[in-house]
PDB file of C-alpha atoms in Angstrom:
ATOM      1  CA  MET I   6       2.921  19.726-116.477  1.00 57.00           C
ATOM      2  CA  LYS I   7       0.495  22.040-114.711  1.00 75.00           C
ATOM      3  CA  GLU I   8       0.338  25.662-115.778  1.00 75.00           C
ATOM      4  CA  LYS I   9       1.427  26.818-112.306  1.00 75.00           C
ATOM      5  CA  ASP I  10       4.429  24.468-112.311  1.00 81.00           C
ATOM      6  CA  ARG I  11       5.408  25.644-115.792  1.00 86.00           C
ATOM      7  CA  LYS I  12       5.211  29.271-114.676  1.00 87.00           C
ATOM      8  CA  VAL I  13       7.411  28.589-111.626  1.00 87.00           C
ATOM      9  CA  GLN I  14       9.937  26.747-113.800  1.00 90.00           C
ATOM     10  CA  ILE I  15      10.127  29.649-116.248  1.00 91.00           C
ATOM     11  CA  GLN I  16      10.551  32.121-113.377  1.00 92.00           C
ATOM     12  CA  ASN I  17      13.355  30.008-111.932  1.00 93.00           C
ATOM     13  CA  LEU I  18      15.106  29.773-115.290  1.00 94.00           C
ATOM     14  CA  VAL I  19      14.921  33.547-115.769  1.00 95.00           C
ATOM     15  CA  THR I  20      16.133  34.200-112.215  1.00 94.00           C
ATOM     16  CA  ALA I  21      18.974  31.691-112.601  1.00 95.00           C
ATOM     17  CA  ALA I  22      20.010  33.367-115.872  1.00 95.00           C
ATOM     18  CA  MET I  23      20.017  36.760-114.127  1.00 95.00           C
ATOM     19  CA  CYS I  24      22.160  35.343-111.311  1.00 95.00           C
ATOM     20  CA  MET I  25      24.539  33.888-113.897  1.00 95.00           C
ATOM     21  CA  ALA I  26      24.826  37.291-115.581  1.00 95.00           C
ATOM     22  CA  ALA I  27      25.411  38.972-112.211  1.00 94.00           C
ATOM     23  CA  GLY I  28      28.126  36.430-111.406  1.00 93.00           C
ATOM     24  CA  ILE I  29      29.895  37.294-114.654  1.00 93.00           C
ATOM     25  CA  ILE I  30      29.607  41.060-114.165  1.00 92.00           C
ATOM     26  CA  LEU I  31      30.210  41.539-110.405  1.00 90.00           C
ATOM     27  CA  PRO I  32      33.918  40.562-110.446  1.00 87.00           C
ATOM     28  CA  PHE I  33      34.569  43.515-112.757  1.00 86.00           C
ATOM     29  CA  PHE I  34      33.812  45.784-109.778  1.00 82.00           C
ATOM     30  CA  THR I  35      36.912  44.361-108.088  1.00 74.00           C
ATOM     31  CA  GLY I  36      38.943  45.263-111.171  1.00 63.00           C
ATOM     32  CA  GLN I  37      39.513  41.606-112.017  1.00 61.00           C
ATOM     33  CA  ILE I  38      42.298  41.701-109.390  1.00 67.00           C
ATOM     34  CA  PRO I  39      42.560  38.225-107.801  1.00 65.00           C
ATOM     35  CA  GLU I  40      43.639  39.556-104.382  1.00 65.00           C
ATOM     36  CA  ILE I  41      40.577  41.801-104.102  1.00 66.00           C
ATOM     37  CA  GLY I  42      38.326  39.097-105.536  1.00 64.00           C
ATOM     38  CA  LYS I  43      39.512  36.656-102.856  1.00 69.00           C
ATOM     39  CA  MET I  44      38.633  39.225-100.207  1.00 73.00           C
ATOM     40  CA  LEU I  45      35.157  40.230-101.437  1.00 80.00           C
ATOM     41  CA  LEU I  46      34.071  36.982-103.187  1.00 83.00           C
ATOM     42  CA  PRO I  47      31.761  38.792-105.655  1.00 87.00           C
ATOM     43  CA  MET I  48      30.986  35.684-107.721  1.00 90.00           C
ATOM     44  CA  GLN I  49      29.503  33.872-104.720  1.00 92.00           C
ATOM     45  CA  LEU I  50      26.756  36.413-103.972  1.00 94.00           C
ATOM     46  CA  PRO I  51      24.479  35.499-106.919  1.00 95.00           C
ATOM     47  CA  VAL I  52      25.129  31.779-106.334  1.00 96.00           C
ATOM     48  CA  PHE I  53      23.783  31.964-102.785  1.00 96.00           C
ATOM     49  CA  LEU I  54      20.825  34.053-103.949  1.00 95.00           C
ATOM     50  CA  CYS I  55      20.060  31.627-106.761  1.00 96.00           C
ATOM     51  CA  GLY I  56      20.019  28.700-104.337  1.00 96.00           C
ATOM     52  CA  LEU I  57      17.741  30.543-101.899  1.00 95.00           C
ATOM     53  CA  ILE I  58      15.308  31.813-104.532  1.00 95.00           C
ATOM     54  CA  CYS I  59      15.287  29.058-107.159  1.00 94.00           C
ATOM     55  CA  GLY I  60      16.276  25.945-105.210  1.00 94.00           C
ATOM     56  CA  TRP I  61      19.299  23.690-104.874  1.00 95.00           C
ATOM     57  CA  GLN I  62      19.261  22.400-108.470  1.00 96.00           C
ATOM     58  CA  TYR I  63      19.540  25.859-109.995  1.00 96.00           C
ATOM     59  CA  GLY I  64      21.943  27.109-107.320  1.00 96.00           C
ATOM     60  CA  GLY I  65      24.250  24.151-107.843  1.00 96.00           C
ATOM     61  CA  LEU I  66      24.210  24.476-111.619  1.00 96.00           C
ATOM     62  CA  VAL I  67      24.848  28.236-111.629  1.00 96.00           C
ATOM     63  CA  GLY I  68      27.583  27.838-109.023  1.00 96.00           C
ATOM     64  CA  PHE I  69      29.388  25.161-111.024  1.00 97.00           C
ATOM     65  CA  ILE I  70      29.127  26.830-114.427  1.00 96.00           C
ATOM     66  CA  LEU I  71      30.088  30.387-113.385  1.00 95.00           C
ATOM     67  CA  PRO I  72      33.846  29.936-112.788  1.00 93.00           C
ATOM     68  CA  LEU I  73      34.224  27.777-115.891  1.00 94.00           C
ATOM     69  CA  LEU I  74      32.296  30.248-118.040  1.00 94.00           C
ATOM     70  CA  ARG I  75      34.325  33.201-116.722  1.00 92.00           C
ATOM     71  CA  TYR I  76      37.510  31.318-117.487  1.00 93.00           C
ATOM     72  CA  ALA I  77      36.301  30.596-121.027  1.00 93.00           C
ATOM     73  CA  LEU I  78      35.417  34.280-121.531  1.00 92.00           C
ATOM     74  CA  PHE I  79      38.125  36.128-119.596  1.00 90.00           C
ATOM     75  CA  ALA I  80      40.745  33.498-118.590  1.00 87.00           C
ATOM     76  CA  VAL I  81      39.943  34.039-114.889  1.00 84.00           C
ATOM     77  CA  PRO I  82      39.873  32.417-112.390  1.00 85.00           C
ATOM     78  CA  PRO I  83      43.108  30.650-113.355  1.00 83.00           C
ATOM     79  CA  MET I  84      43.129  26.910-113.731  1.00 84.00           C
ATOM     80  CA  PRO I  85      43.232  24.484-112.006  1.00 81.00           C
ATOM     81  CA  ASN I  86      41.990  26.712-109.142  1.00 83.00           C
ATOM     82  CA  GLY I  87      38.886  27.471-111.189  1.00 88.00           C
ATOM     83  CA  ILE I  88      37.901  23.804-111.120  1.00 92.00           C
ATOM     84  CA  ALA I  89      38.087  23.701-107.321  1.00 90.00           C
ATOM     85  CA  LEU I  90      36.086  26.939-107.242  1.00 91.00           C
ATOM     86  CA  ALA I  91      33.423  25.406-109.495  1.00 95.00           C
ATOM     87  CA  PHE I  92      32.884  22.521-107.061  1.00 96.00           C
ATOM     88  CA  GLU I  93      32.959  24.893-104.087  1.00 94.00           C
ATOM     89  CA  GLN I  94      30.343  27.222-105.557  1.00 96.00           C
ATOM     90  CA  ALA I  95      28.160  24.329-106.674  1.00 97.00           C
ATOM     91  CA  ALA I  96      28.170  23.161-103.053  1.00 97.00           C
ATOM     92  CA  TYR I  97      27.221  26.676-101.880  1.00 97.00           C
ATOM     93  CA  GLY I  98      24.209  26.838-104.175  1.00 96.00           C
ATOM     94  CA  MET I  99      23.075  23.268-103.494  1.00 97.00           C
ATOM     95  CA  ILE I 100      23.457  23.262 -99.706  1.00 97.00           C
ATOM     96  CA  CYS I 101      21.984  26.734 -99.272  1.00 96.00           C
ATOM     97  CA  GLY I 102      19.014  26.020-101.538  1.00 95.00           C
ATOM     98  CA  TYR I 103      18.315  22.565-100.105  1.00 96.00           C
ATOM     99  CA  LEU I 104      18.419  23.619 -96.443  1.00 96.00           C
ATOM    100  CA  TYR I 105      16.335  26.749 -97.028  1.00 95.00           C
ATOM    101  CA  ASN I 106      13.734  24.814 -98.993  1.00 92.00           C
ATOM    102  CA  ARG I 107      13.557  22.175 -96.226  1.00 92.00           C
ATOM    103  CA  SER I 108      13.234  24.760 -93.440  1.00 90.00           C
ATOM    104  CA  LYS I 109       9.986  24.739 -91.518  1.00 88.00           C
ATOM    105  CA  TRP I 110       9.872  28.497 -91.835  1.00 88.00           C
ATOM    106  CA  HIS I 111      11.080  30.587 -94.757  1.00 89.00           C
ATOM    107  CA  CYS I 112      12.338  33.609 -92.862  1.00 90.00           C
ATOM    108  CA  ILE I 113      15.466  35.582 -92.064  1.00 92.00           C
ATOM    109  CA  VAL I 114      16.634  33.036 -89.457  1.00 93.00           C
ATOM    110  CA  ALA I 115      16.322  30.227 -92.017  1.00 94.00           C
ATOM    111  CA  VAL I 116      18.345  32.337 -94.473  1.00 95.00           C
ATOM    112  CA  TYR I 117      21.162  32.710 -91.945  1.00 95.00           C
ATOM    113  CA  ARG I 118      21.136  29.029 -91.010  1.00 95.00           C
ATOM    114  CA  SER I 119      21.281  27.981 -94.649  1.00 96.00           C
ATOM    115  CA  LEU I 120      24.023  30.493 -95.484  1.00 95.00           C
ATOM    116  CA  ILE I 121      26.312  29.501 -92.614  1.00 95.00           C
ATOM    117  CA  ALA I 122      25.885  25.772 -93.245  1.00 96.00           C
ATOM    118  CA  ALA I 123      26.555  26.294 -96.966  1.00 96.00           C
ATOM    119  CA  MET I 124      29.663  28.379 -96.277  1.00 94.00           C
ATOM    120  CA  LEU I 125      31.130  25.614 -94.121  1.00 93.00           C
ATOM    121  CA  GLY I 126      30.064  22.794 -96.454  1.00 94.00           C
ATOM    122  CA  GLY I 127      31.349  24.589 -99.544  1.00 93.00           C
ATOM    123  CA  ARG I 128      34.745  25.089 -97.990  1.00 89.00           C
ATOM    124  CA  VAL I 129      34.953  21.382 -97.140  1.00 89.00           C
ATOM    125  CA  ILE I 130      34.238  20.578-100.802  1.00 92.00           C
ATOM    126  CA  TRP I 131      36.844  23.152-101.838  1.00 88.00           C
ATOM    127  CA  VAL I 132      39.462  21.487 -99.624  1.00 85.00           C
ATOM    128  CA  ILE I 133      38.705  18.068-101.126  1.00 87.00           C
ATOM    129  CA  ALA I 134      38.919  19.466-104.663  1.00 88.00           C
ATOM    130  CA  ARG I 135      42.172  21.300-103.906  1.00 82.00           C
ATOM    131  CA  LEU I 136      43.703  18.160-102.351  1.00 82.00           C
ATOM    132  CA  VAL I 137      42.846  16.147-105.450  1.00 83.00           C
ATOM    133  CA  LEU I 138      44.083  18.810-107.880  1.00 81.00           C
ATOM    134  CA  LEU I 139      47.279  19.569-105.983  1.00 74.00           C
ATOM    135  CA  GLY I 140      47.913  15.860-105.563  1.00 68.00           C
ATOM    136  CA  LEU I 141      47.766  15.490-109.331  1.00 58.00           C
ATOM    137  CA  THR I 142      50.249  18.314-109.803  1.00 56.00           C
ATOM    138  CA  GLY I 143      52.521  17.110-107.000  1.00 54.00           C
ATOM    139  CA  ASN I 144      52.096  20.209-104.803  1.00 61.00           C
ATOM    140  CA  ALA I 145      51.318  20.188-101.080  1.00 59.00           C
ATOM    141  CA  PHE I 146      48.177  21.609 -99.490  1.00 58.00           C
ATOM    142  CA  THR I 147      48.793  22.511 -95.859  1.00 62.00           C
ATOM    143  CA  TRP I 148      46.529  23.505 -92.985  1.00 60.00           C
ATOM    144  CA  LYS I 149      48.091  26.980 -93.090  1.00 63.00           C
ATOM    145  CA  ILE I 150      47.140  27.414 -96.759  1.00 61.00           C
ATOM    146  CA  PHE I 151      43.592  26.251 -96.016  1.00 59.00           C
ATOM    147  CA  MET I 152      43.067  28.685 -93.129  1.00 61.00           C
ATOM    148  CA  ALA I 153      44.609  31.578 -95.065  1.00 59.00           C
ATOM    149  CA  GLU I 154      42.606  31.070 -98.269  1.00 60.00           C
ATOM    150  CA  ALA I 155      39.316  29.727 -96.887  1.00 57.00           C
ATOM    151  CA  PHE I 156      38.864  32.107 -93.955  1.00 59.00           C
ATOM    152  CA  GLY I 157      41.732  34.593 -93.579  1.00 60.00           C
ATOM    153  CA  SER I 158      41.686  36.484 -96.859  1.00 69.00           C
ATOM    154  CA  ALA I 159      37.984  35.700 -97.408  1.00 73.00           C
ATOM    155  CA  LEU I 160      36.775  37.213 -94.104  1.00 82.00           C
ATOM    156  CA  PRO I 161      35.611  40.549 -95.636  1.00 84.00           C
ATOM    157  CA  GLY I 162      33.633  38.621 -98.274  1.00 84.00           C
ATOM    158  CA  ILE I 163      32.051  36.343 -95.657  1.00 88.00           C
ATOM    159  CA  ILE I 164      30.947  39.384 -93.630  1.00 90.00           C
ATOM    160  CA  LEU I 165      29.610  41.036 -96.792  1.00 90.00           C
ATOM    161  CA  GLN I 166      27.595  37.916 -97.648  1.00 92.00           C
ATOM    162  CA  LEU I 167      26.142  37.620 -94.134  1.00 94.00           C
ATOM    163  CA  VAL I 168      25.035  41.257 -94.271  1.00 94.00           C
ATOM    164  CA  LEU I 169      24.003  41.720 -97.891  1.00 94.00           C
ATOM    165  CA  ILE I 170      22.247  38.439 -98.767  1.00 95.00           C
ATOM    166  CA  PRO I 171      19.730  38.477 -95.868  1.00 95.00           C
ATOM    167  CA  ALA I 172      19.125  42.188 -96.536  1.00 95.00           C
ATOM    168  CA  LEU I 173      18.391  41.428-100.195  1.00 94.00           C
ATOM    169  CA  MET I 174      16.058  38.573 -99.227  1.00 94.00           C
ATOM    170  CA  VAL I 175      14.144  40.895 -96.877  1.00 94.00           C
ATOM    171  CA  ALA I 176      13.897  43.512 -99.640  1.00 94.00           C
ATOM    172  CA  LEU I 177      12.691  40.903-102.147  1.00 92.00           C
ATOM    173  CA  ASN I 178      10.115  39.676 -99.626  1.00 92.00           C
ATOM    174  CA  LYS I 179       8.803  43.208 -99.109  1.00 91.00           C
ATOM    175  CA  ALA I 180       8.643  43.657-102.877  1.00 89.00           C
ATOM    176  CA  GLY I 181       6.657  40.418-103.179  1.00 85.00           C
ATOM    177  CA  LEU I 182       9.293  38.703-105.308  1.00 85.00           C
ATOM    178  CA  VAL I 183      10.024  36.063-102.661  1.00 86.00           C
ATOM    179  CA  HIS I 184       7.778  35.118 -99.757  1.00 84.00           C
ATOM    180  CA  PHE I 185       8.706  34.454 -96.152  1.00 85.00           C
ATOM    181  CA  HIS I 186       6.206  31.918 -94.870  1.00 77.00           C
ATOM    182  CA  LYS I 187       5.656  28.727 -92.928  1.00 68.00           C
ATOM    183  CA  ARG I 188       5.636  25.420 -94.821  1.00 60.00           C
ATOM    184  CA  LYS I 189       2.075  24.139 -95.057  1.00 55.00           C
ATOM    185  CA  LYS I 190       1.886  21.132 -92.755  1.00 53.00           C
ATOM    186  CA  PRO I 191      -0.843  20.310 -90.215  1.00 45.00           C
ATOM    187  CA  ALA I 192      -0.263  20.674 -86.481  1.00 45.00           C
ATOM    188  CA  GLU I 193       3.136  22.287 -86.792  1.00 47.00           C
ATOM    189  CA  THR I 194       4.573  24.299 -83.929  1.00 43.00           C
ATOM    190  CA  ARG I 195       6.304  27.550 -84.570  1.00 47.00           C
ATOM    191  CA  GLU I 196      10.054  27.179 -84.867  1.00 47.00           C
ATOM    192  CA  LYS I 197      11.805  29.000 -82.065  1.00 48.00           C
ATOM    193  CA  GLY I 198      13.290  32.328 -83.012  1.00 51.00           C
ATOM    194  CA  CYS I 199      11.763  32.287 -86.475  1.00 55.00           C
ATOM    195  CA  ARG I 200       8.976  34.630 -87.526  1.00 52.00           C
ATOM    196  CA  ALA I 201       7.034  34.447 -90.761  1.00 48.00           C
ATOM    197  CA  GLU I 202       6.713  37.733 -92.587  1.00 49.00           C
ATOM    198  CA  ASN I 203       4.005  38.271 -95.159  1.00 45.00           C
TER     199      ASN I 203
END
């Protein structure tokens, strides 16, 4: 393994560990109250950031482990909902990281595109997981429950994510910790509406 690749891998591991720690700590700011947690979604913020900064592999792993680790440490989120949440957050980290990494430009527009796609994809995975889990327990999962839990109560958290995560990425870019740039390919045209910032 090249020295540069080893350095990047170590940086990603450290960043992923920091995101994991943030995901454990942030829910304490909601007082560990499930109703507030469902509104603000504090555990999801570091998962999205991990996917954007470190890539889909790290984002997916951090997203999957976080709910299970918090349950092991603090008995929240309750099971079996925590299992569905683990798959949902893994999807957030993987989709967000994969799409951002594959974007022609690494910029604020690419961040938004990746975030929105991941939010939708993660909720689809959550629905599938909930259907399987509720089917095993013999409970029903209705369209009303889906809309209420996936979008209704979570709307403040979705807005917070769409405001805070791009702002953090811009701040990290200005600090030189992440870099907005164009992927290095010959004869590429500039993607509409997307500006590289150095």
